[in-house]
């Protein structure tokens, strides 16, 4: 009988399963942990086969669970398989490995039975399949649940971290603006003095944080891109108007090139405005005091280029691409979340464009938005 064959060859079968696991080069875990699921399942399979030879064969379902799937039922195999799936997930295995673990035992039983000339009855083989089916279903279900739980936990931690950073920056800017306003209200200083400048910087900072956050929400939520054709000259004029105030606040000059009135872009205006604003904000933040920030717009062939050049002194070797990694800040000024360039690149990419940076050693950086070229009616 099959249960006698399995009992007599229990150690051999477990050893063969361990060998198959080792050949697949699975993640590190002790032999005891790897053997736990298989050895327990083998004992429960033997127990099921023994009960089925008694006068009450249906009581074997208490060990193996029913056949045919459907609603999960409490069973010994179900409980241990659930624990096995949980352990495999915790040790870094894949869902494929969960299935392979039980498949290894089935294959080992078949191979050894053939080698030893052991016949397996049809009913016994059906019992083996039922036990395997229930064990795999319970183990994979628990593995998936634990994996989803871990992913959700990581996402929650990441979200909380970002919200914490954002709240911290908003609070800093708001506190600065509130303090400056309270001093001005006392009547000892005017809006045009240094305290007024502090208030201007805080309000500009708040606006930039809000614009960037709105763009990130749209990108993360996967909201539809609202493409529309509009004049590039009008768009740059709008950008220049708000950027000029920021340039004045930080004490540098802003130079904007003339734009061909026939040039146009077919993009989501809000996302492009956020991207251009982020580039200018970074330029004003890192350019040397009293230096110049240049906004240069031009067309070459079928592409339109928007360049933002600063005078930050250039980048460290190999730092160019790292600038677009979320939460990366590339200078001594650690204010901000380190998300602006990452959001800007995603916004430009959503508009079928690219955003890159070119280092000018000893001088500064040139960030370039590259978009498809369009034209408005003459």
Short mmCIF file of C-alpha atoms in Angstrom, two decimals:
data_model
loop_
_atom_site.label_atom_id
_atom_site.label_comp_id
_atom_site.label_asym_id
_atom_site.label_seq_id
_atom_site.Cartn_x
_atom_site.Cartn_y
_atom_site.Cartn_z
CA UNK A 1 0.00 0.00 0.00
CA UNK A 2 1.09 3.52 -0.71
CA UNK A 3 1.10 4.70 2.91
CA UNK A 4 3.44 1.84 3.84
CA UNK A 5 5.72 2.71 0.92
CA UNK A 6 5.83 6.39 1.94
CA UNK A 7 6.49 5.55 5.60
CA UNK A 8 9.34 3.20 4.72
CA UNK A 9 10.96 5.73 2.37
CA UNK A 10 10.18 8.96 4.24
CA UNK A 11 13.83 9.97 4.81
CA UNK A 12 14.77 9.20 1.19
CA UNK A 13 11.88 11.26 -0.19
CA UNK A 14 12.73 14.30 1.98
CA UNK A 15 16.39 14.07 0.93
CA UNK A 16 15.39 14.05 -2.74
CA UNK A 17 13.21 17.12 -2.24
CA UNK A 18 16.05 18.97 -0.55
CA UNK A 19 18.33 18.10 -3.45
CA UNK A 20 15.84 19.50 -5.97
CA UNK A 21 15.56 22.71 -3.92
CA UNK A 22 19.36 23.07 -3.81
CA UNK A 23 19.63 22.58 -7.60
CA UNK A 24 17.30 25.52 -8.20
CA UNK A 25 19.60 27.85 -6.25
CA UNK A 26 16.85 29.20 -4.00
CA UNK A 27 17.33 31.97 -1.39
CA UNK A 28 19.11 31.14 1.85
CA UNK A 29 17.25 29.23 4.53
CA UNK A 30 18.27 26.44 6.85
CA UNK A 31 17.62 22.81 5.94
CA UNK A 32 15.12 22.58 8.77
CA UNK A 33 13.11 25.47 7.37
CA UNK A 34 13.17 24.04 3.86
CA UNK A 35 12.19 20.59 5.09
CA UNK A 36 9.40 21.80 7.37
CA UNK A 37 6.68 22.12 4.76
CA UNK A 38 7.54 18.95 2.87
CA UNK A 39 8.09 16.70 5.89
CA UNK A 40 4.86 17.87 7.52
CA UNK A 41 2.92 17.47 4.31
CA UNK A 42 4.34 13.96 3.79
CA UNK A 43 3.23 12.93 7.29
CA UNK A 44 -0.25 14.32 6.66
CA UNK A 45 -0.46 12.53 3.30
CA UNK A 46 0.41 9.26 5.02
CA UNK A 47 -2.21 9.96 7.71
CA UNK A 48 -4.84 10.67 5.04
CA UNK A 49 -4.08 7.42 3.20
CA UNK A 50 -4.31 5.42 6.46
CA UNK A 51 -7.69 6.95 7.42
CA UNK A 52 -9.07 6.17 3.96
CA UNK A 53 -8.42 2.47 4.61
CA UNK A 54 -10.59 2.51 7.73
CA UNK A 55 -14.32 2.03 8.12
CA UNK A 56 -14.82 5.87 8.04
CA UNK A 57 -12.76 6.97 5.02
CA UNK A 58 -14.47 10.39 4.74
CA UNK A 59 -12.84 11.44 8.01
CA UNK A 60 -9.65 11.75 5.95
CA UNK A 61 -11.03 15.13 4.77
CA UNK A 62 -10.31 16.49 8.22
CA UNK A 63 -6.65 15.99 7.38
CA UNK A 64 -6.56 16.68 3.65
CA UNK A 65 -9.55 18.92 3.08
CA UNK A 66 -12.23 18.26 0.42
CA UNK A 67 -11.59 17.85 -3.29
CA UNK A 68 -12.64 20.28 -5.98
CA UNK A 69 -11.56 23.54 -4.38
CA UNK A 70 -14.35 26.04 -3.68
CA UNK A 71 -14.73 27.57 -0.25
CA UNK A 72 -11.68 26.92 1.96
CA UNK A 73 -12.22 24.38 4.72
CA UNK A 74 -10.34 23.86 7.95
CA UNK A 75 -7.90 20.95 7.60
CA UNK A 76 -4.52 19.91 8.90
CA UNK A 77 -2.93 20.20 5.46
CA UNK A 78 -4.50 23.63 4.95
CA UNK A 79 -3.11 24.95 8.24
CA UNK A 80 0.44 23.67 7.71
CA UNK A 81 0.49 24.74 4.05
CA UNK A 82 -0.56 28.23 5.11
CA UNK A 83 2.36 28.35 7.53
CA UNK A 84 4.70 27.05 4.84
CA UNK A 85 3.60 29.78 2.40
CA UNK A 86 4.12 32.41 5.10
CA UNK A 87 7.63 31.17 5.88
CA UNK A 88 8.67 31.02 2.22
CA UNK A 89 7.51 34.60 1.68
CA UNK A 90 9.38 35.78 4.77
CA UNK A 91 12.60 34.18 3.53
CA UNK A 92 12.43 35.81 0.10
CA UNK A 93 11.18 32.90 -2.04
CA UNK A 94 8.93 33.39 -5.07
CA UNK A 95 5.39 32.16 -5.72
CA UNK A 96 6.89 29.76 -8.25
CA UNK A 97 9.03 28.22 -5.49
CA UNK A 98 5.93 27.66 -3.36
CA UNK A 99 4.43 25.50 -6.11
CA UNK A 100 7.73 23.77 -6.85
CA UNK A 101 8.11 22.65 -3.24
CA UNK A 102 5.04 20.44 -3.45
CA UNK A 103 5.72 19.44 -7.03
CA UNK A 104 9.15 18.19 -5.92
CA UNK A 105 7.53 15.72 -3.54
CA UNK A 106 5.08 14.48 -6.13
CA UNK A 107 7.92 13.93 -8.60
CA UNK A 108 10.08 12.24 -5.96
CA UNK A 109 7.27 9.84 -5.04
CA UNK A 110 6.66 8.94 -8.68
CA UNK A 111 10.37 8.43 -9.42
CA UNK A 112 11.03 6.33 -6.33
CA UNK A 113 7.92 4.18 -6.86
CA UNK A 114 9.06 3.43 -10.40
CA UNK A 115 12.60 2.61 -9.24
CA UNK A 116 11.32 0.28 -6.48
CA UNK A 117 8.57 -1.28 -8.57
CA UNK A 118 5.89 0.03 -6.23
CA UNK A 119 2.43 0.14 -7.80
CA UNK A 120 0.22 3.11 -6.94
CA UNK A 121 -3.53 2.46 -7.03
CA UNK A 122 -5.83 4.89 -8.84
CA UNK A 123 -7.62 5.88 -5.62
CA UNK A 124 -4.31 6.47 -3.87
CA UNK A 125 -3.13 8.66 -6.72
CA UNK A 126 -6.35 10.67 -6.52
CA UNK A 127 -5.76 11.16 -2.81
CA UNK A 128 -2.22 12.38 -3.53
CA UNK A 129 -3.56 14.86 -6.08
CA UNK A 130 -6.24 16.11 -3.68
CA UNK A 131 -3.69 16.67 -0.92
CA UNK A 132 -1.30 18.43 -3.28
CA UNK A 133 -4.06 20.60 -4.74
CA UNK A 134 -5.25 21.79 -1.32
CA UNK A 135 -1.73 22.32 0.01
CA UNK A 136 -0.64 24.37 -3.02
CA UNK A 137 -3.84 26.45 -2.96
CA UNK A 138 -3.48 27.31 0.73
CA UNK A 139 0.27 27.96 0.54
CA UNK A 140 -0.01 30.22 -2.53
CA UNK A 141 -2.98 32.10 -1.07
CA UNK A 142 -1.10 32.85 2.14
CA UNK A 143 2.08 33.68 0.23
CA UNK A 144 0.18 36.22 -1.88
CA UNK A 145 -1.54 37.71 1.17
CA UNK A 146 1.76 38.15 3.01
CA UNK A 147 3.43 39.63 -0.07
CA UNK A 148 0.58 42.13 -0.58
CA UNK A 149 0.73 43.01 3.12
CA UNK A 150 4.47 43.72 2.89
CA UNK A 151 4.03 45.81 -0.27
CA UNK A 152 1.18 47.80 1.26
CA UNK A 153 3.23 48.40 4.40
CA UNK A 154 6.18 49.68 2.38
CA UNK A 155 3.93 51.93 0.31
CA UNK A 156 2.35 53.34 3.47
CA UNK A 157 5.79 54.04 4.98
CA UNK A 158 6.93 55.70 1.75
CA UNK A 159 3.77 57.82 1.58
CA UNK A 160 4.09 58.85 5.22
CA UNK A 161 7.70 59.84 4.66
CA UNK A 162 6.81 62.01 1.68
CA UNK A 163 3.87 63.60 3.47
CA UNK A 164 6.13 64.29 6.43
CA UNK A 165 8.69 66.02 4.23
CA UNK A 166 5.99 68.05 2.48
CA UNK A 167 4.34 69.11 5.74
CA UNK A 168 7.74 70.08 7.15
CA UNK A 169 8.55 72.28 4.14
CA UNK A 170 5.11 73.88 4.08
CA UNK A 171 5.32 74.63 7.79
CA UNK A 172 8.76 76.23 7.44
CA UNK A 173 7.63 78.51 4.61
CA UNK A 174 4.37 79.39 6.37
CA UNK A 175 6.14 80.18 9.65
CA UNK A 176 8.61 82.42 7.82
CA UNK A 177 5.82 84.26 6.00
CA UNK A 178 3.78 84.65 9.19
CA UNK A 179 6.76 86.03 11.14
CA UNK A 180 7.67 88.48 8.37
CA UNK A 181 4.08 89.69 8.09
CA UNK A 182 3.78 90.20 11.85
CA UNK A 183 6.94 92.36 11.85
CA UNK A 184 5.65 94.43 8.92
CA UNK A 185 2.29 94.94 10.67
CA UNK A 186 4.08 96.50 13.64
CA UNK A 187 4.88 99.43 11.35
CA UNK A 188 8.64 99.49 11.95
CA UNK A 189 9.56 98.12 8.50
CA UNK A 190 8.01 98.42 5.06
CA UNK A 191 7.09 95.95 2.36
CA UNK A 192 9.93 97.14 0.15
CA UNK A 193 12.68 96.34 2.69
CA UNK A 194 14.54 93.18 3.64
CA UNK A 195 11.62 91.84 5.69
CA UNK A 196 9.35 92.30 2.69
CA UNK A 197 11.86 90.27 0.69
CA UNK A 198 11.66 87.46 3.24
CA UNK A 199 7.87 87.48 2.90
CA UNK A 200 8.17 87.38 -0.90
CA UNK A 201 10.54 84.39 -0.76
CA UNK A 202 8.29 82.48 1.60
CA UNK A 203 5.20 83.06 -0.56
CA UNK A 204 7.06 82.08 -3.73
CA UNK A 205 8.30 78.94 -1.96
CA UNK A 206 4.76 78.02 -0.91
CA UNK A 207 3.53 78.47 -4.48
CA UNK A 208 6.29 76.26 -5.84
CA UNK A 209 5.59 73.51 -3.30
CA UNK A 210 1.88 73.53 -4.12
CA UNK A 211 2.45 73.49 -7.90
CA UNK A 212 4.91 70.63 -7.63
CA UNK A 213 2.62 68.64 -5.34
CA UNK A 214 -0.34 69.05 -7.69
CA UNK A 215 1.76 67.83 -10.62
CA UNK A 216 2.93 64.81 -8.62
CA UNK A 217 -0.63 63.93 -7.63
CA UNK A 218 -1.69 63.97 -11.27
CA UNK A 219 1.25 61.80 -12.33
CA UNK A 220 0.88 59.31 -9.49
CA UNK A 221 -2.89 58.99 -9.87
CA UNK A 222 -2.48 58.36 -13.59
CA UNK A 223 -5.02 61.05 -14.53
CA UNK A 224 -5.52 61.54 -18.29
CA UNK A 225 -3.09 63.90 -20.02
CA UNK A 226 -4.95 66.96 -21.34
CA UNK A 227 -3.17 67.65 -24.64
CA UNK A 228 -3.89 70.89 -26.45
CA UNK A 229 -2.08 72.99 -29.03
CA UNK A 230 -0.96 76.44 -27.89
CA UNK A 231 1.55 79.15 -28.74
CA UNK A 232 4.97 78.61 -27.23
CA UNK A 233 5.62 82.37 -27.20
CA UNK A 234 2.54 82.98 -25.01
CA UNK A 235 3.53 80.14 -22.73
CA UNK A 236 7.08 81.44 -22.23
CA UNK A 237 5.71 84.92 -21.57
CA UNK A 238 3.63 83.49 -18.73
CA UNK A 239 6.62 81.59 -17.35
CA UNK A 240 8.77 84.74 -17.56
CA UNK A 241 6.25 86.79 -15.60
CA UNK A 242 6.31 84.51 -12.55
CA UNK A 243 10.03 83.71 -12.82
CA UNK A 244 10.99 87.38 -12.90
CA UNK A 245 9.56 87.84 -9.40
CA UNK A 246 11.53 84.85 -8.11
CA UNK A 247 14.71 86.16 -9.74
CA UNK A 248 14.18 89.49 -8.01
CA UNK A 249 13.61 87.78 -4.66
CA UNK A 250 16.85 85.76 -4.82
CA UNK A 251 18.91 88.62 -6.23
CA UNK A 252 19.91 87.36 -9.67
CA UNK A 253 19.04 88.31 -13.23
CA UNK A 254 16.78 86.40 -15.62
CA UNK A 255 17.35 86.49 -19.36
CA UNK A 256 14.69 85.06 -21.67
CA UNK A 257 15.23 84.61 -25.40
CA UNK A 258 12.75 85.78 -28.03
CA UNK A 259 10.40 83.03 -29.22
CA UNK A 260 9.15 82.57 -32.78
CA UNK A 261 5.40 83.38 -32.56
CA UNK A 262 4.61 80.53 -34.98
CA UNK A 263 6.12 77.85 -32.73
CA UNK A 264 3.63 75.73 -30.79
CA UNK A 265 3.53 72.66 -28.59
CA UNK A 266 0.78 70.06 -28.23
CA UNK A 267 1.06 69.07 -24.57
CA UNK A 268 -0.62 69.19 -21.19
CA UNK A 269 -0.07 72.85 -20.31
CA UNK A 270 -0.20 72.38 -16.54
CA UNK A 271 2.41 69.61 -16.55
CA UNK A 272 4.73 71.56 -18.83
CA UNK A 273 4.28 74.68 -16.69
CA UNK A 274 5.15 72.64 -13.60
CA UNK A 275 8.25 71.16 -15.27
CA UNK A 276 9.53 74.53 -16.51
CA UNK A 277 8.78 76.09 -13.13
CA UNK A 278 10.73 73.36 -11.34
CA UNK A 279 13.77 73.88 -13.56
CA UNK A 280 13.73 77.63 -12.98
CA UNK A 281 13.19 77.18 -9.25
CA UNK A 282 16.24 74.90 -9.10
CA UNK A 283 18.26 77.37 -11.14
CA UNK A 284 17.41 80.25 -8.81
CA UNK A 285 18.12 78.06 -5.79
CA UNK A 286 21.61 76.95 -6.80
CA UNK A 287 22.95 79.71 -9.05
CA UNK A 288 25.61 81.92 -7.45
CA UNK A 289 24.33 85.18 -5.91
CA UNK A 290 24.25 88.02 -8.41
CA UNK A 291 24.67 85.68 -11.39
CA UNK A 292 22.38 85.06 -14.35
CA UNK A 293 19.74 82.44 -15.13
CA UNK A 294 18.98 82.02 -18.83
CA UNK A 295 15.76 80.67 -20.34
CA UNK A 296 16.44 79.91 -23.99
CA UNK A 297 13.78 78.55 -26.38
CA UNK A 298 14.49 77.41 -29.95
CA UNK A 299 13.56 74.85 -32.61
CA UNK A 300 15.74 72.44 -34.56
CA UNK A 301 14.21 70.26 -37.26
CA UNK A 302 11.05 68.66 -35.81
CA UNK A 303 11.92 69.33 -32.15
CA UNK A 304 11.48 72.24 -29.76
CA UNK A 305 14.01 72.82 -26.99
CA UNK A 306 13.55 74.75 -23.74
CA UNK A 307 16.90 75.33 -22.00
CA UNK A 308 17.34 76.57 -18.45
CA UNK A 309 20.95 77.49 -17.67
CA UNK A 310 22.27 78.48 -14.26
CA UNK A 311 25.65 79.50 -12.86
CA UNK A 312 25.97 77.00 -10.01
CA UNK A 313 29.60 76.18 -10.79
CA UNK A 314 28.94 72.80 -12.40
CA UNK A 315 28.24 69.29 -11.16
CA UNK A 316 30.36 66.72 -9.39
CA UNK A 317 31.57 63.88 -11.66
CA UNK A 318 28.83 61.32 -12.31
CA UNK A 319 26.15 63.38 -10.55
CA UNK A 320 24.08 64.32 -13.62
CA UNK A 321 21.63 61.40 -13.73
CA UNK A 322 21.43 61.13 -9.94
CA UNK A 323 19.72 64.52 -9.91
CA UNK A 324 16.55 62.93 -11.30
CA UNK A 325 16.37 60.29 -8.54
CA UNK A 326 13.58 61.06 -6.02
CA UNK A 327 14.71 62.61 -2.71
CA UNK A 328 18.10 63.51 -4.19
CA UNK A 329 19.52 66.94 -3.35
CA UNK A 330 22.71 67.94 -5.09
CA UNK A 331 24.05 70.87 -3.08
CA UNK A 332 24.59 72.21 0.41
CA UNK A 333 21.13 73.81 0.36
CA UNK A 334 18.99 70.94 1.68
CA UNK A 335 15.65 72.76 1.60
CA UNK A 336 12.93 71.17 -0.50
CA UNK A 337 11.98 67.53 -0.87
CA UNK A 338 14.40 66.50 -3.61
CA UNK A 339 11.39 65.55 -5.79
CA UNK A 340 11.20 68.47 -8.23
CA UNK A 341 13.41 67.12 -11.00
CA UNK A 342 11.92 63.64 -10.75
CA UNK A 343 8.40 65.02 -11.11
CA UNK A 344 9.51 67.32 -13.94
CA UNK A 345 11.03 64.44 -15.92
CA UNK A 346 7.87 62.34 -15.49
CA UNK A 347 5.71 65.27 -16.59
CA UNK A 348 7.79 65.88 -19.71
CA UNK A 349 7.84 62.16 -20.55
CA UNK A 350 4.03 62.09 -20.28
CA UNK A 351 4.02 64.73 -23.03
CA UNK A 352 6.19 62.58 -25.35
CA UNK A 353 9.31 64.56 -24.54
CA UNK A 354 12.57 64.14 -22.68
CA UNK A 355 14.32 66.07 -19.93
CA UNK A 356 18.10 65.94 -19.61
CA UNK A 357 20.97 67.90 -18.13
CA UNK A 358 24.31 69.02 -19.53
CA UNK A 359 27.17 69.97 -17.22
CA UNK A 360 29.26 73.05 -17.91
CA UNK A 361 32.30 72.42 -15.68
CA UNK A 362 33.20 75.45 -13.61
CA UNK A 363 30.19 77.37 -14.95
CA UNK A 364 26.86 75.69 -14.30
CA UNK A 365 24.21 73.35 -15.72
CA UNK A 366 21.85 73.39 -18.66
CA UNK A 367 18.57 71.51 -18.22
CA UNK A 368 16.80 70.85 -21.52
CA UNK A 369 13.18 69.98 -22.24
CA UNK A 370 12.89 68.34 -25.67
CA UNK A 371 9.39 68.24 -27.21
CA UNK A 372 7.80 67.54 -30.62
CA UNK A 373 7.53 70.63 -32.79
CA UNK A 374 4.19 72.07 -33.90
CA UNK A 375 3.09 75.36 -35.45
CA UNK A 376 0.19 77.76 -35.06
CA UNK A 377 -1.58 79.40 -37.94
CA UNK A 378 0.22 82.47 -39.28
#
